[in-house]
Backbone as XML, in Angstrom:
<?xml version="1.0"?>
<chain id="A" units="angstrom">
  <residue number="1" name="MET">
    <atom name="N" x="-108.474" y="-7.482" z="-15.503"/>
    <atom name="CA" x="-109.253" y="-7.923" z="-14.381"/>
    <atom name="C" x="-108.894" y="-7.063" z="-13.171"/>
  </residue>
  <residue number="2" name="ALA">
    <atom name="N" x="-109.909" y="-6.586" z="-12.476"/>
    <atom name="CA" x="-109.690" y="-5.758" z="-11.291"/>
    <atom name="C" x="-109.364" y="-6.637" z="-10.094"/>
  </residue>
  <residue number="3" name="LYS">
    <atom name="N" x="-108.562" y="-6.081" z="-9.225"/>
    <atom name="CA" x="-108.168" y="-6.800" z="-8.015"/>
    <atom name="C" x="-108.558" y="-5.946" z="-6.821"/>
  </residue>
  <residue number="4" name="LYS">
    <atom name="N" x="-109.193" y="-6.558" z="-5.840"/>
    <atom name="CA" x="-109.570" y="-5.836" z="-4.632"/>
    <atom name="C" x="-108.688" y="-6.321" z="-3.490"/>
  </residue>
  <residue number="5" name="VAL">
    <atom name="N" x="-108.043" y="-5.378" z="-2.834"/>
    <atom name="CA" x="-107.199" y="-5.698" z="-1.693"/>
    <atom name="C" x="-107.953" y="-5.291" z="-0.430"/>
  </residue>
  <residue number="6" name="VAL">
    <atom name="N" x="-108.073" y="-6.222" z="0.497"/>
    <atom name="CA" x="-108.764" y="-5.953" z="1.752"/>
    <atom name="C" x="-107.726" y="-5.933" z="2.874"/>
  </residue>
  <residue number="7" name="THR">
    <atom name="N" x="-107.725" y="-4.845" z="3.629"/>
    <atom name="CA" x="-106.822" y="-4.730" z="4.768"/>
    <atom name="C" x="-107.601" y="-5.114" z="6.017"/>
  </residue>
  <residue number="8" name="THR">
    <atom name="N" x="-107.026" y="-5.987" z="6.820"/>
    <atom name="CA" x="-107.716" y="-6.432" z="8.025"/>
    <atom name="C" x="-107.201" y="-5.680" z="9.245"/>
  </residue>
  <residue number="9" name="ASP">
    <atom name="N" x="-108.027" y="-5.673" z="10.270"/>
    <atom name="CA" x="-107.685" y="-5.053" z="11.549"/>
    <atom name="C" x="-106.521" y="-5.829" z="12.161"/>
  </residue>
  <residue number="10" name="ASP">
    <atom name="N" x="-105.471" y="-5.110" z="12.554"/>
    <atom name="CA" x="-104.296" y="-5.766" z="13.127"/>
    <atom name="C" x="-104.570" y="-6.396" z="14.492"/>
  </residue>
  <residue number="11" name="LEU">
    <atom name="N" x="-105.585" y="-5.915" z="15.203"/>
    <atom name="CA" x="-105.932" y="-6.504" z="16.503"/>
    <atom name="C" x="-106.939" y="-7.637" z="16.369"/>
  </residue>
  <residue number="12" name="ASP">
    <atom name="N" x="-107.823" y="-7.522" z="15.385"/>
    <atom name="CA" x="-108.864" y="-8.529" z="15.168"/>
    <atom name="C" x="-108.955" y="-8.820" z="13.674"/>
  </residue>
  <residue number="13" name="PRO">
    <atom name="N" x="-108.179" y="-9.783" z="13.191"/>
    <atom name="CA" x="-108.120" y="-10.071" z="11.756"/>
    <atom name="C" x="-109.453" y="-10.483" z="11.120"/>
  </residue>
  <residue number="14" name="LYS">
    <atom name="N" x="-110.470" y="-10.740" z="11.945"/>
    <atom name="CA" x="-111.791" y="-11.080" z="11.400"/>
    <atom name="C" x="-112.521" y="-9.833" z="10.910"/>
  </residue>
  <residue number="15" name="GLN">
    <atom name="N" x="-112.038" y="-8.656" z="11.329"/>
    <atom name="CA" x="-112.664" y="-7.398" z="10.930"/>
    <atom name="C" x="-111.841" y="-6.708" z="9.845"/>
  </residue>
  <residue number="16" name="GLU">
    <atom name="N" x="-112.533" y="-6.003" z="8.962"/>
    <atom name="CA" x="-111.851" y="-5.215" z="7.932"/>
    <atom name="C" x="-111.387" y="-3.898" z="8.549"/>
  </residue>
  <residue number="17" name="ALA">
    <atom name="N" x="-110.183" y="-3.494" z="8.224"/>
    <atom name="CA" x="-109.652" y="-2.226" z="8.733"/>
    <atom name="C" x="-110.332" y="-1.068" z="8.021"/>
  </residue>
  <residue number="18" name="ALA">
    <atom name="N" x="-110.657" y="-0.047" z="8.777"/>
    <atom name="CA" x="-111.267" y="1.152" z="8.214"/>
    <atom name="C" x="-110.222" y="2.225" z="7.941"/>
  </residue>
  <residue number="19" name="GLU">
    <atom name="N" x="-109.095" y="2.150" z="8.662"/>
    <atom name="CA" x="-108.063" y="3.171" z="8.501"/>
    <atom name="C" x="-106.728" y="2.687" z="9.049"/>
  </residue>
  <residue number="20" name="THR">
    <atom name="N" x="-105.689" y="3.388" z="8.629"/>
    <atom name="CA" x="-104.351" y="3.158" z="9.158"/>
    <atom name="C" x="-104.020" y="4.336" z="10.057"/>
  </residue>
  <residue number="21" name="ILE">
    <atom name="N" x="-103.646" y="4.047" z="11.286"/>
    <atom name="CA" x="-103.316" y="5.097" z="12.248"/>
    <atom name="C" x="-101.816" y="5.060" z="12.499"/>
  </residue>
  <residue number="22" name="THR">
    <atom name="N" x="-101.197" y="6.215" z="12.426"/>
    <atom name="CA" x="-99.776" y="6.341" z="12.732"/>
    <atom name="C" x="-99.655" y="7.083" z="14.050"/>
  </residue>
  <residue number="23" name="TYR">
    <atom name="N" x="-98.813" y="6.577" z="14.921"/>
    <atom name="CA" x="-98.606" y="7.227" z="16.207"/>
    <atom name="C" x="-97.145" y="7.079" z="16.597"/>
  </residue>
  <residue number="24" name="GLY">
    <atom name="N" x="-96.712" y="7.905" z="17.528"/>
    <atom name="CA" x="-95.313" y="7.841" z="17.923"/>
    <atom name="C" x="-95.132" y="8.066" z="19.408"/>
  </residue>
  <residue number="25" name="ILE">
    <atom name="N" x="-94.093" y="7.443" z="19.945"/>
    <atom name="CA" x="-93.707" y="7.654" z="21.335"/>
    <atom name="C" x="-92.243" y="7.260" z="21.476"/>
  </residue>
  <residue number="26" name="ASP">
    <atom name="N" x="-91.509" y="7.994" z="22.266"/>
    <atom name="CA" x="-90.092" y="7.718" z="22.510"/>
    <atom name="C" x="-89.278" y="7.659" z="21.221"/>
  </residue>
  <residue number="27" name="GLY">
    <atom name="N" x="-89.637" y="8.505" z="20.253"/>
    <atom name="CA" x="-88.885" y="8.574" z="19.001"/>
    <atom name="C" x="-89.161" y="7.442" z="18.033"/>
  </residue>
  <residue number="28" name="GLN">
    <atom name="N" x="-90.111" y="6.572" z="18.345"/>
    <atom name="CA" x="-90.469" y="5.483" z="17.439"/>
    <atom name="C" x="-91.879" y="5.722" z="16.926"/>
  </residue>
  <residue number="29" name="TYR">
    <atom name="N" x="-92.051" y="5.560" z="15.635"/>
    <atom name="CA" x="-93.337" y="5.785" z="15.003"/>
    <atom name="C" x="-93.848" y="4.467" z="14.462"/>
  </residue>
  <residue number="30" name="ARG">
    <atom name="N" x="-95.124" y="4.237" z="14.662"/>
    <atom name="CA" x="-95.726" y="2.969" z="14.264"/>
    <atom name="C" x="-97.015" y="3.231" z="13.499"/>
  </residue>
  <residue number="31" name="GLU">
    <atom name="N" x="-97.382" y="2.261" z="12.684"/>
    <atom name="CA" x="-98.660" y="2.290" z="11.985"/>
    <atom name="C" x="-99.425" y="1.041" z="12.375"/>
  </residue>
  <residue number="32" name="ILE">
    <atom name="N" x="-100.739" y="1.203" z="12.468"/>
    <atom name="CA" x="-101.594" y="0.063" z="12.764"/>
    <atom name="C" x="-102.882" y="0.229" z="11.966"/>
  </residue>
  <residue number="33" name="ASP">
    <atom name="N" x="-103.339" y="-0.864" z="11.373"/>
    <atom name="CA" x="-104.593" y="-0.869" z="10.625"/>
    <atom name="C" x="-105.693" y="-1.293" z="11.584"/>
  </residue>
  <residue number="34" name="LEU">
    <atom name="N" x="-106.734" y="-0.458" z="11.707"/>
    <atom name="CA" x="-107.788" y="-0.733" z="12.676"/>
    <atom name="C" x="-109.179" y="-0.563" z="12.088"/>
  </residue>
  <residue number="35" name="SER">
    <atom name="N" x="-110.119" y="-1.344" z="12.609"/>
    <atom name="CA" x="-111.533" y="-1.173" z="12.294"/>
    <atom name="C" x="-112.011" y="0.083" z="13.021"/>
  </residue>
  <residue number="36" name="GLU">
    <atom name="N" x="-113.208" y="0.552" z="12.692"/>
    <atom name="CA" x="-113.732" y="1.752" z="13.357"/>
    <atom name="C" x="-113.819" y="1.591" z="14.875"/>
  </residue>
  <residue number="37" name="PRO">
    <atom name="N" x="-114.342" y="0.453" z="15.385"/>
    <atom name="CA" x="-114.415" y="0.321" z="16.849"/>
    <atom name="C" x="-113.033" y="0.336" z="17.521"/>
  </residue>
  <residue number="38" name="ASN">
    <atom name="N" x="-112.061" y="-0.339" z="16.935"/>
    <atom name="CA" x="-110.729" y="-0.364" z="17.546"/>
    <atom name="C" x="-110.011" y="0.972" z="17.405"/>
  </residue>
  <residue number="39" name="ALA">
    <atom name="N" x="-110.252" y="1.688" z="16.312"/>
    <atom name="CA" x="-109.673" y="3.027" z="16.157"/>
    <atom name="C" x="-110.235" y="3.958" z="17.232"/>
  </residue>
  <residue number="40" name="LYS">
    <atom name="N" x="-111.533" y="3.820" z="17.501"/>
    <atom name="CA" x="-112.155" y="4.634" z="18.552"/>
    <atom name="C" x="-111.562" y="4.290" z="19.915"/>
  </residue>
  <residue number="41" name="LYS">
    <atom name="N" x="-111.351" y="2.999" z="20.191"/>
    <atom name="CA" x="-110.748" y="2.588" z="21.468"/>
    <atom name="C" x="-109.364" y="3.215" z="21.641"/>
  </residue>
  <residue number="42" name="LEU">
    <atom name="N" x="-108.567" y="3.194" z="20.569"/>
    <atom name="CA" x="-107.222" y="3.772" z="20.642"/>
    <atom name="C" x="-107.300" y="5.271" z="20.905"/>
  </residue>
  <residue number="43" name="ARG">
    <atom name="N" x="-108.161" y="5.960" z="20.155"/>
    <atom name="CA" x="-108.289" y="7.413" z="20.341"/>
    <atom name="C" x="-108.800" y="7.757" z="21.740"/>
  </residue>
  <residue number="44" name="ASP">
    <atom name="N" x="-109.770" y="6.976" z="22.220"/>
    <atom name="CA" x="-110.294" y="7.219" z="23.571"/>
    <atom name="C" x="-109.212" y="7.001" z="24.624"/>
  </residue>
  <residue number="45" name="ALA">
    <atom name="N" x="-108.393" y="5.960" z="24.438"/>
    <atom name="CA" x="-107.324" y="5.669" z="25.403"/>
    <atom name="C" x="-106.272" y="6.778" z="25.419"/>
  </residue>
  <residue number="46" name="LEU">
    <atom name="N" x="-105.991" y="7.360" z="24.256"/>
    <atom name="CA" x="-104.965" y="8.404" z="24.158"/>
    <atom name="C" x="-105.500" y="9.804" z="24.451"/>
  </residue>
  <residue number="47" name="ALA">
    <atom name="N" x="-106.817" y="9.966" z="24.510"/>
    <atom name="CA" x="-107.428" y="11.291" z="24.656"/>
    <atom name="C" x="-106.873" y="12.097" z="25.827"/>
  </residue>
  <residue number="48" name="PRO">
    <atom name="N" x="-106.762" y="11.541" z="27.038"/>
    <atom name="CA" x="-106.241" y="12.376" z="28.136"/>
    <atom name="C" x="-104.788" y="12.799" z="27.921"/>
  </residue>
  <residue number="49" name="PHE">
    <atom name="N" x="-104.013" y="11.948" z="27.284"/>
    <atom name="CA" x="-102.611" y="12.287" z="27.010"/>
    <atom name="C" x="-102.528" y="13.346" z="25.911"/>
  </residue>
  <residue number="50" name="ASN">
    <atom name="N" x="-103.365" y="13.202" z="24.874"/>
    <atom name="CA" x="-103.381" y="14.191" z="23.796"/>
    <atom name="C" x="-103.818" y="15.552" z="24.317"/>
  </residue>
  <residue number="51" name="LYS">
    <atom name="N" x="-104.788" y="15.550" z="25.226"/>
    <atom name="CA" x="-105.295" y="16.807" z="25.770"/>
    <atom name="C" x="-104.210" y="17.549" z="26.553"/>
  </residue>
  <residue number="52" name="ALA">
    <atom name="N" x="-103.365" y="16.811" z="27.250"/>
    <atom name="CA" x="-102.321" y="17.424" z="28.079"/>
    <atom name="C" x="-101.027" y="17.695" z="27.319"/>
  </residue>
  <residue number="53" name="SER">
    <atom name="N" x="-100.911" y="17.198" z="26.094"/>
    <atom name="CA" x="-99.649" y="17.320" z="25.351"/>
    <atom name="C" x="-99.668" y="18.496" z="24.391"/>
  </residue>
  <residue number="54" name="ARG">
    <atom name="N" x="-98.532" y="18.723" z="23.738"/>
    <atom name="CA" x="-98.379" y="19.777" z="22.736"/>
    <atom name="C" x="-98.181" y="19.136" z="21.371"/>
  </residue>
  <residue number="55" name="LEU">
    <atom name="N" x="-98.692" y="19.767" z="20.343"/>
    <atom name="CA" x="-98.447" y="19.315" z="18.976"/>
    <atom name="C" x="-97.065" y="19.774" z="18.538"/>
  </residue>
  <residue number="56" name="VAL">
    <atom name="N" x="-96.380" y="18.958" z="17.770"/>
    <atom name="CA" x="-95.089" y="19.335" z="17.198"/>
    <atom name="C" x="-95.137" y="19.074" z="15.704"/>
  </residue>
  <residue number="57" name="ASP">
    <atom name="N" x="-94.279" y="19.773" z="14.975"/>
    <atom name="CA" x="-94.187" y="19.588" z="13.534"/>
    <atom name="C" x="-93.379" y="18.324" z="13.265"/>
  </residue>
  <residue number="58" name="PRO">
    <atom name="N" x="-93.992" y="17.295" z="12.658"/>
    <atom name="CA" x="-93.269" y="16.045" z="12.429"/>
    <atom name="C" x="-92.156" y="16.162" z="11.407"/>
  </residue>
  <residue number="59" name="LYS">
    <atom name="N" x="-92.115" y="17.260" z="10.654"/>
    <atom name="CA" x="-91.104" y="17.386" z="9.604"/>
    <atom name="C" x="-89.874" y="18.168" z="10.050"/>
  </residue>
  <residue number="60" name="VAL">
    <atom name="N" x="-89.870" y="18.670" z="11.275"/>
    <atom name="CA" x="-88.711" y="19.413" z="11.757"/>
    <atom name="C" x="-87.510" y="18.482" z="11.753"/>
  </residue>
  <residue number="61" name="GLY">
    <atom name="N" x="-86.425" y="18.936" z="11.177"/>
    <atom name="CA" x="-85.228" y="18.105" z="11.142"/>
    <atom name="C" x="-85.109" y="17.269" z="9.885"/>
  </residue>
  <residue number="62" name="GLY">
    <atom name="N" x="-85.935" y="17.531" z="8.895"/>
    <atom name="CA" x="-85.823" y="16.795" z="7.633"/>
    <atom name="C" x="-86.647" y="15.530" z="7.623"/>
  </residue>
  <residue number="63" name="ARG">
    <atom name="N" x="-86.437" y="14.722" z="6.607"/>
    <atom name="CA" x="-87.185" y="13.474" z="6.477"/>
    <atom name="C" x="-86.875" y="12.569" z="7.651"/>
  </residue>
  <residue number="64" name="ARG">
    <atom name="N" x="-87.900" y="11.963" z="8.149"/>
    <atom name="CA" x="-87.726" y="11.116" z="9.311"/>
    <atom name="C" x="-88.154" y="9.699" z="8.959"/>
  </residue>
  <residue number="65" name="PHE">
    <atom name="N" x="-87.481" y="8.763" z="9.529"/>
    <atom name="CA" x="-87.792" y="7.365" z="9.308"/>
    <atom name="C" x="-88.217" y="6.751" z="10.628"/>
  </residue>
  <residue number="66" name="ALA">
    <atom name="N" x="-89.105" y="5.788" z="10.572"/>
    <atom name="CA" x="-89.592" y="5.139" z="11.779"/>
    <atom name="C" x="-89.204" y="3.676" z="11.782"/>
  </residue>
  <residue number="67" name="ASN">
    <atom name="N" x="-88.841" y="3.175" z="12.935"/>
    <atom name="CA" x="-88.517" y="1.761" z="13.065"/>
    <atom name="C" x="-89.818" y="0.978" z="13.005"/>
  </residue>
  <residue number="68" name="SER">
    <atom name="N" x="-89.905" y="0.038" z="12.087"/>
    <atom name="CA" x="-91.140" y="-0.712" z="11.898"/>
    <atom name="C" x="-91.280" y="-1.866" z="12.877"/>
  </residue>
  <residue number="69" name="GLY">
    <atom name="N" x="-90.322" y="-2.033" z="13.780"/>
    <atom name="CA" x="-90.411" y="-3.085" z="14.768"/>
    <atom name="C" x="-89.726" y="-4.365" z="14.333"/>
  </residue>
  <residue number="70" name="ASN">
    <atom name="N" x="-89.416" y="-4.471" z="13.045"/>
    <atom name="CA" x="-88.756" y="-5.682" z="12.550"/>
    <atom name="C" x="-87.287" y="-5.412" z="12.232"/>
  </residue>
  <residue number="71" name="GLY">
    <atom name="N" x="-86.770" y="-4.305" z="12.736"/>
    <atom name="CA" x="-85.368" y="-3.976" z="12.504"/>
    <atom name="C" x="-85.135" y="-3.155" z="11.256"/>
  </residue>
  <residue number="72" name="GLN">
    <atom name="N" x="-86.186" y="-2.970" z="10.446"/>
    <atom name="CA" x="-86.046" y="-2.172" z="9.231"/>
    <atom name="C" x="-86.622" y="-0.791" z="9.483"/>
  </residue>
  <residue number="73" name="MET">
    <atom name="N" x="-86.101" y="0.174" z="8.773"/>
    <atom name="CA" x="-86.600" y="1.530" z="8.930"/>
    <atom name="C" x="-87.646" y="1.807" z="7.865"/>
  </residue>
  <residue number="74" name="GLY">
    <atom name="N" x="-88.746" y="2.417" z="8.260"/>
    <atom name="CA" x="-89.813" y="2.763" z="7.336"/>
    <atom name="C" x="-90.033" y="4.264" z="7.348"/>
  </residue>
  <residue number="75" name="PHE">
    <atom name="N" x="-90.864" y="4.745" z="6.457"/>
    <atom name="CA" x="-91.126" y="6.170" z="6.376"/>
    <atom name="C" x="-92.214" y="6.552" z="7.363"/>
  </residue>
  <residue number="76" name="ALA">
    <atom name="N" x="-91.985" y="7.611" z="8.104"/>
    <atom name="CA" x="-92.983" y="8.088" z="9.050"/>
    <atom name="C" x="-94.100" y="8.787" z="8.282"/>
  </residue>
  <residue number="77" name="TYR">
    <atom name="N" x="-95.286" y="8.670" z="8.775"/>
    <atom name="CA" x="-96.463" y="9.275" z="8.162"/>
    <atom name="C" x="-96.271" y="10.779" z="8.002"/>
  </residue>
  <residue number="78" name="GLY">
    <atom name="N" x="-96.737" y="11.313" z="6.900"/>
    <atom name="CA" x="-96.679" y="12.742" z="6.678"/>
    <atom name="C" x="-95.407" y="13.230" z="6.021"/>
  </residue>
  <residue number="79" name="ASP">
    <atom name="N" x="-94.444" y="12.344" z="5.831"/>
    <atom name="CA" x="-93.178" y="12.753" z="5.243"/>
    <atom name="C" x="-93.205" y="12.748" z="3.724"/>
  </residue>
  <residue number="80" name="TYR">
    <atom name="N" x="-94.284" y="12.274" z="3.128"/>
    <atom name="CA" x="-94.355" y="12.237" z="1.676"/>
    <atom name="C" x="-95.807" y="12.302" z="1.222"/>
  </residue>
  <residue number="81" name="ASP">
    <atom name="N" x="-95.987" y="12.707" z="-0.024"/>
    <atom name="CA" x="-97.305" y="12.785" z="-0.640"/>
    <atom name="C" x="-97.607" y="11.413" z="-1.232"/>
  </residue>
  <residue number="82" name="SER">
    <atom name="N" x="-98.447" y="10.637" z="-0.565"/>
    <atom name="CA" x="-98.696" y="9.264" z="-1.003"/>
    <atom name="C" x="-99.290" y="9.219" z="-2.409"/>
  </residue>
  <residue number="83" name="GLN">
    <atom name="N" x="-100.102" y="10.213" z="-2.776"/>
    <atom name="CA" x="-100.683" y="10.203" z="-4.121"/>
    <atom name="C" x="-99.607" y="10.425" z="-5.176"/>
  </residue>
  <residue number="84" name="ALA">
    <atom name="N" x="-98.649" y="11.296" z="-4.895"/>
    <atom name="CA" x="-97.541" y="11.510" z="-5.834"/>
    <atom name="C" x="-96.724" y="10.234" z="-5.981"/>
  </residue>
  <residue number="85" name="VAL">
    <atom name="N" x="-96.510" y="9.533" z="-4.872"/>
    <atom name="CA" x="-95.758" y="8.271" z="-4.923"/>
    <atom name="C" x="-96.529" y="7.241" z="-5.733"/>
  </residue>
  <residue number="86" name="ARG">
    <atom name="N" x="-97.857" y="7.138" z="-5.505"/>
    <atom name="CA" x="-98.684" y="6.176" z="-6.257"/>
    <atom name="C" x="-98.645" y="6.473" z="-7.756"/>
  </residue>
  <residue number="87" name="THR">
    <atom name="N" x="-98.796" y="7.756" z="-8.102"/>
    <atom name="CA" x="-98.777" y="8.153" z="-9.515"/>
    <atom name="C" x="-97.440" y="7.799" z="-10.141"/>
  </residue>
  <residue number="88" name="TRP">
    <atom name="N" x="-96.350" y="8.138" z="-9.461"/>
    <atom name="CA" x="-95.011" y="7.811" z="-9.963"/>
    <atom name="C" x="-94.867" y="6.304" z="-10.139"/>
  </residue>
  <residue number="89" name="ALA">
    <atom name="N" x="-95.286" y="5.528" z="-9.131"/>
    <atom name="CA" x="-95.145" y="4.066" z="-9.185"/>
    <atom name="C" x="-95.909" y="3.494" z="-10.376"/>
  </residue>
  <residue number="90" name="GLN">
    <atom name="N" x="-97.123" y="3.984" z="-10.603"/>
    <atom name="CA" x="-97.916" y="3.503" z="-11.736"/>
    <atom name="C" x="-97.241" y="3.855" z="-13.055"/>
  </residue>
  <residue number="91" name="GLU">
    <atom name="N" x="-96.651" y="5.053" z="-13.137"/>
    <atom name="CA" x="-95.931" y="5.452" z="-14.354"/>
    <atom name="C" x="-94.717" y="4.559" z="-14.600"/>
  </residue>
  <residue number="92" name="GLN">
    <atom name="N" x="-94.149" y="4.005" z="-13.525"/>
    <atom name="CA" x="-92.986" y="3.117" z="-13.646"/>
    <atom name="C" x="-93.400" y="1.666" z="-13.877"/>
  </residue>
  <residue number="93" name="GLY">
    <atom name="N" x="-94.708" y="1.414" z="-13.914"/>
    <atom name="CA" x="-95.195" y="0.055" z="-14.111"/>
    <atom name="C" x="-95.187" y="-0.780" z="-12.843"/>
  </residue>
  <residue number="94" name="LEU">
    <atom name="N" x="-95.063" y="-0.128" z="-11.693"/>
    <atom name="CA" x="-95.067" y="-0.843" z="-10.418"/>
    <atom name="C" x="-96.505" y="-1.009" z="-9.934"/>
  </residue>
  <residue number="95" name="GLU">
    <atom name="N" x="-96.788" y="-2.126" z="-9.303"/>
    <atom name="CA" x="-98.130" y="-2.376" z="-8.798"/>
    <atom name="C" x="-98.281" y="-1.740" z="-7.422"/>
  </residue>
  <residue number="96" name="VAL">
    <atom name="N" x="-99.266" y="-0.863" z="-7.300"/>
    <atom name="CA" x="-99.520" y="-0.181" z="-6.030"/>
    <atom name="C" x="-101.029" y="-0.012" z="-5.887"/>
  </residue>
  <residue number="97" name="ASN">
    <atom name="N" x="-101.534" y="-0.206" z="-4.682"/>
    <atom name="CA" x="-102.966" y="-0.078" z="-4.420"/>
    <atom name="C" x="-103.379" y="1.386" z="-4.423"/>
  </residue>
  <residue number="98" name="ASP">
    <atom name="N" x="-104.662" y="1.627" z="-4.712"/>
    <atom name="CA" x="-105.181" y="2.986" z="-4.723"/>
    <atom name="C" x="-105.340" y="3.556" z="-3.314"/>
  </residue>
  <residue number="99" name="LYS">
    <atom name="N" x="-105.466" y="2.683" z="-2.330"/>
    <atom name="CA" x="-105.655" y="3.126" z="-0.943"/>
    <atom name="C" x="-104.766" y="2.311" z="-0.025"/>
  </residue>
  <residue number="100" name="GLY">
    <atom name="N" x="-104.645" y="2.779" z="1.200"/>
    <atom name="CA" x="-103.857" y="2.055" z="2.193"/>
    <atom name="C" x="-102.398" y="2.460" z="2.160"/>
  </residue>
  <residue number="101" name="ARG">
    <atom name="N" x="-101.588" y="1.687" z="2.851"/>
    <atom name="CA" x="-100.157" y="1.956" z="2.944"/>
    <atom name="C" x="-99.466" y="1.768" z="1.608"/>
  </residue>
  <residue number="102" name="VAL">
    <atom name="N" x="-98.556" y="2.671" z="1.305"/>
    <atom name="CA" x="-97.678" y="2.481" z="0.149"/>
    <atom name="C" x="-96.489" y="1.684" z="0.671"/>
  </residue>
  <residue number="103" name="PRO">
    <atom name="N" x="-96.170" y="0.556" z="0.047"/>
    <atom name="CA" x="-95.046" y="-0.253" z="0.543"/>
    <atom name="C" x="-93.752" y="0.561" z="0.624"/>
  </residue>
  <residue number="104" name="ASP">
    <atom name="N" x="-92.990" y="0.325" z="1.700"/>
    <atom name="CA" x="-91.748" y="1.068" z="1.926"/>
    <atom name="C" x="-90.785" y="0.976" z="0.751"/>
  </residue>
  <residue number="105" name="ASP">
    <atom name="N" x="-90.713" y="-0.193" z="0.102"/>
    <atom name="CA" x="-89.760" y="-0.321" z="-1.007"/>
    <atom name="C" x="-90.130" y="0.603" z="-2.156"/>
  </residue>
  <residue number="106" name="ILE">
    <atom name="N" x="-91.425" y="0.817" z="-2.385"/>
    <atom name="CA" x="-91.854" y="1.739" z="-3.447"/>
    <atom name="C" x="-91.545" y="3.175" z="-3.042"/>
  </residue>
  <residue number="107" name="VAL">
    <atom name="N" x="-91.769" y="3.513" z="-1.773"/>
    <atom name="CA" x="-91.460" y="4.869" z="-1.297"/>
    <atom name="C" x="-89.960" y="5.131" z="-1.428"/>
  </residue>
  <residue number="108" name="ARG">
    <atom name="N" x="-89.150" y="4.143" z="-1.066"/>
    <atom name="CA" x="-87.686" y="4.302" z="-1.191"/>
    <atom name="C" x="-87.284" y="4.511" z="-2.650"/>
  </residue>
  <residue number="109" name="GLN">
    <atom name="N" x="-87.883" y="3.735" z="-3.559"/>
    <atom name="CA" x="-87.574" y="3.892" z="-4.989"/>
    <atom name="C" x="-87.967" y="5.285" z="-5.472"/>
  </residue>
  <residue number="110" name="TYR">
    <atom name="N" x="-89.122" y="5.769" z="-5.010"/>
    <atom name="CA" x="-89.595" y="7.101" z="-5.388"/>
    <atom name="C" x="-88.584" y="8.169" z="-4.956"/>
  </residue>
  <residue number="111" name="PHE">
    <atom name="N" x="-88.147" y="8.107" z="-3.687"/>
    <atom name="CA" x="-87.201" y="9.109" z="-3.199"/>
    <atom name="C" x="-85.842" y="8.981" z="-3.871"/>
  </residue>
  <residue number="112" name="ALA">
    <atom name="N" x="-85.433" y="7.764" z="-4.194"/>
    <atom name="CA" x="-84.164" y="7.577" z="-4.908"/>
    <atom name="C" x="-84.254" y="8.220" z="-6.289"/>
  </residue>
  <residue number="113" name="ALA">
    <atom name="N" x="-85.382" y="8.010" z="-6.972"/>
    <atom name="CA" x="-85.573" y="8.606" z="-8.299"/>
    <atom name="C" x="-85.662" y="10.128" z="-8.189"/>
  </residue>
  <residue number="114" name="GLU">
    <atom name="N" x="-86.355" y="10.611" z="-7.153"/>
    <atom name="CA" x="-86.482" y="12.056" z="-6.936"/>
    <atom name="C" x="-85.104" y="12.678" z="-6.683"/>
  </residue>
  <residue number="115" name="GLN">
    <atom name="N" x="-84.296" y="12.005" z="-5.874"/>
    <atom name="CA" x="-82.953" y="12.507" z="-5.566"/>
    <atom name="C" x="-82.066" y="12.479" z="-6.808"/>
  </residue>
  <residue number="116" name="GLN">
    <atom name="N" x="-82.178" y="11.408" z="-7.590"/>
    <atom name="CA" x="-81.385" y="11.304" z="-8.817"/>
    <atom name="C" x="-81.777" y="12.415" z="-9.792"/>
  </residue>
  <residue number="117" name="GLN">
    <atom name="N" x="-83.081" y="12.683" z="-9.906"/>
    <atom name="CA" x="-83.549" y="13.742" z="-10.804"/>
    <atom name="C" x="-83.056" y="15.105" z="-10.326"/>
  </residue>
  <residue number="118" name="ALA">
    <atom name="N" x="-83.048" y="15.324" z="-9.016"/>
    <atom name="CA" x="-82.550" y="16.593" z="-8.475"/>
    <atom name="C" x="-81.065" y="16.757" z="-8.781"/>
  </residue>
  <residue number="119" name="SER">
    <atom name="N" x="-80.314" y="15.652" z="-8.720"/>
    <atom name="CA" x="-78.880" y="15.702" z="-9.045"/>
    <atom name="C" x="-78.673" y="16.052" z="-10.508"/>
  </residue>
  <residue number="120" name="VAL">
    <atom name="N" x="-79.478" y="15.441" z="-11.375"/>
    <atom name="CA" x="-79.386" y="15.719" z="-12.814"/>
    <atom name="C" x="-79.739" y="17.176" z="-13.080"/>
  </residue>
  <residue number="121" name="ASN">
    <atom name="N" x="-80.818" y="17.653" z="-12.457"/>
    <atom name="CA" x="-81.233" y="19.045" z="-12.647"/>
    <atom name="C" x="-80.194" y="20.012" z="-12.098"/>
  </residue>
  <residue number="122" name="GLY">
    <atom name="N" x="-79.584" y="19.672" z="-10.958"/>
    <atom name="CA" x="-78.548" y="20.522" z="-10.372"/>
    <atom name="C" x="-77.314" y="20.587" z="-11.244"/>
  </residue>
  <residue number="123" name="ALA">
    <atom name="N" x="-76.926" y="19.453" z="-11.835"/>
    <atom name="CA" x="-75.753" y="19.410" z="-12.712"/>
    <atom name="C" x="-76.017" y="20.187" z="-13.995"/>
  </residue>
  <residue number="124" name="ALA">
    <atom name="N" x="-77.241" y="20.115" z="-14.490"/>
    <atom name="CA" x="-77.586" y="20.824" z="-15.726"/>
    <atom name="C" x="-77.610" y="22.332" z="-15.507"/>
  </residue>
  <residue number="125" name="ALA">
    <atom name="N" x="-77.915" y="22.759" z="-14.283"/>
    <atom name="CA" x="-77.994" y="24.192" z="-13.987"/>
    <atom name="C" x="-76.617" y="24.829" z="-13.832"/>
  </residue>
  <residue number="126" name="ARG">
    <atom name="N" x="-75.589" y="24.011" z="-13.642"/>
    <atom name="CA" x="-74.234" y="24.559" z="-13.426"/>
    <atom name="C" x="-73.615" y="25.075" z="-14.668"/>
  </residue>
</chain>
């Protein structure tokens, strides 16, 4: 049986979210699920600041984690290939949606497995 997961707008739960937007300020990165109208409002509000600012490479300095606001650290957007994580999770028998956010616990498991495999490969090469 197929299961459909619907993500709602974090500002207006009566609306379905069209996308997840990741943004950062003061070293903290956040994600928010927004409908098209609310995503446009956010982009319009940030437009003058974006126009005056400089782009930076989010991966400088290695993998970065973002505070999710609840005291736990989450993965910042762009630090991993979500499709590779989804494929790995499905191969492990873990339940993961085809779209939307990949749960942090699955991303952590993926990186732990990736790191363990790199250790095994490094030991075998010696």
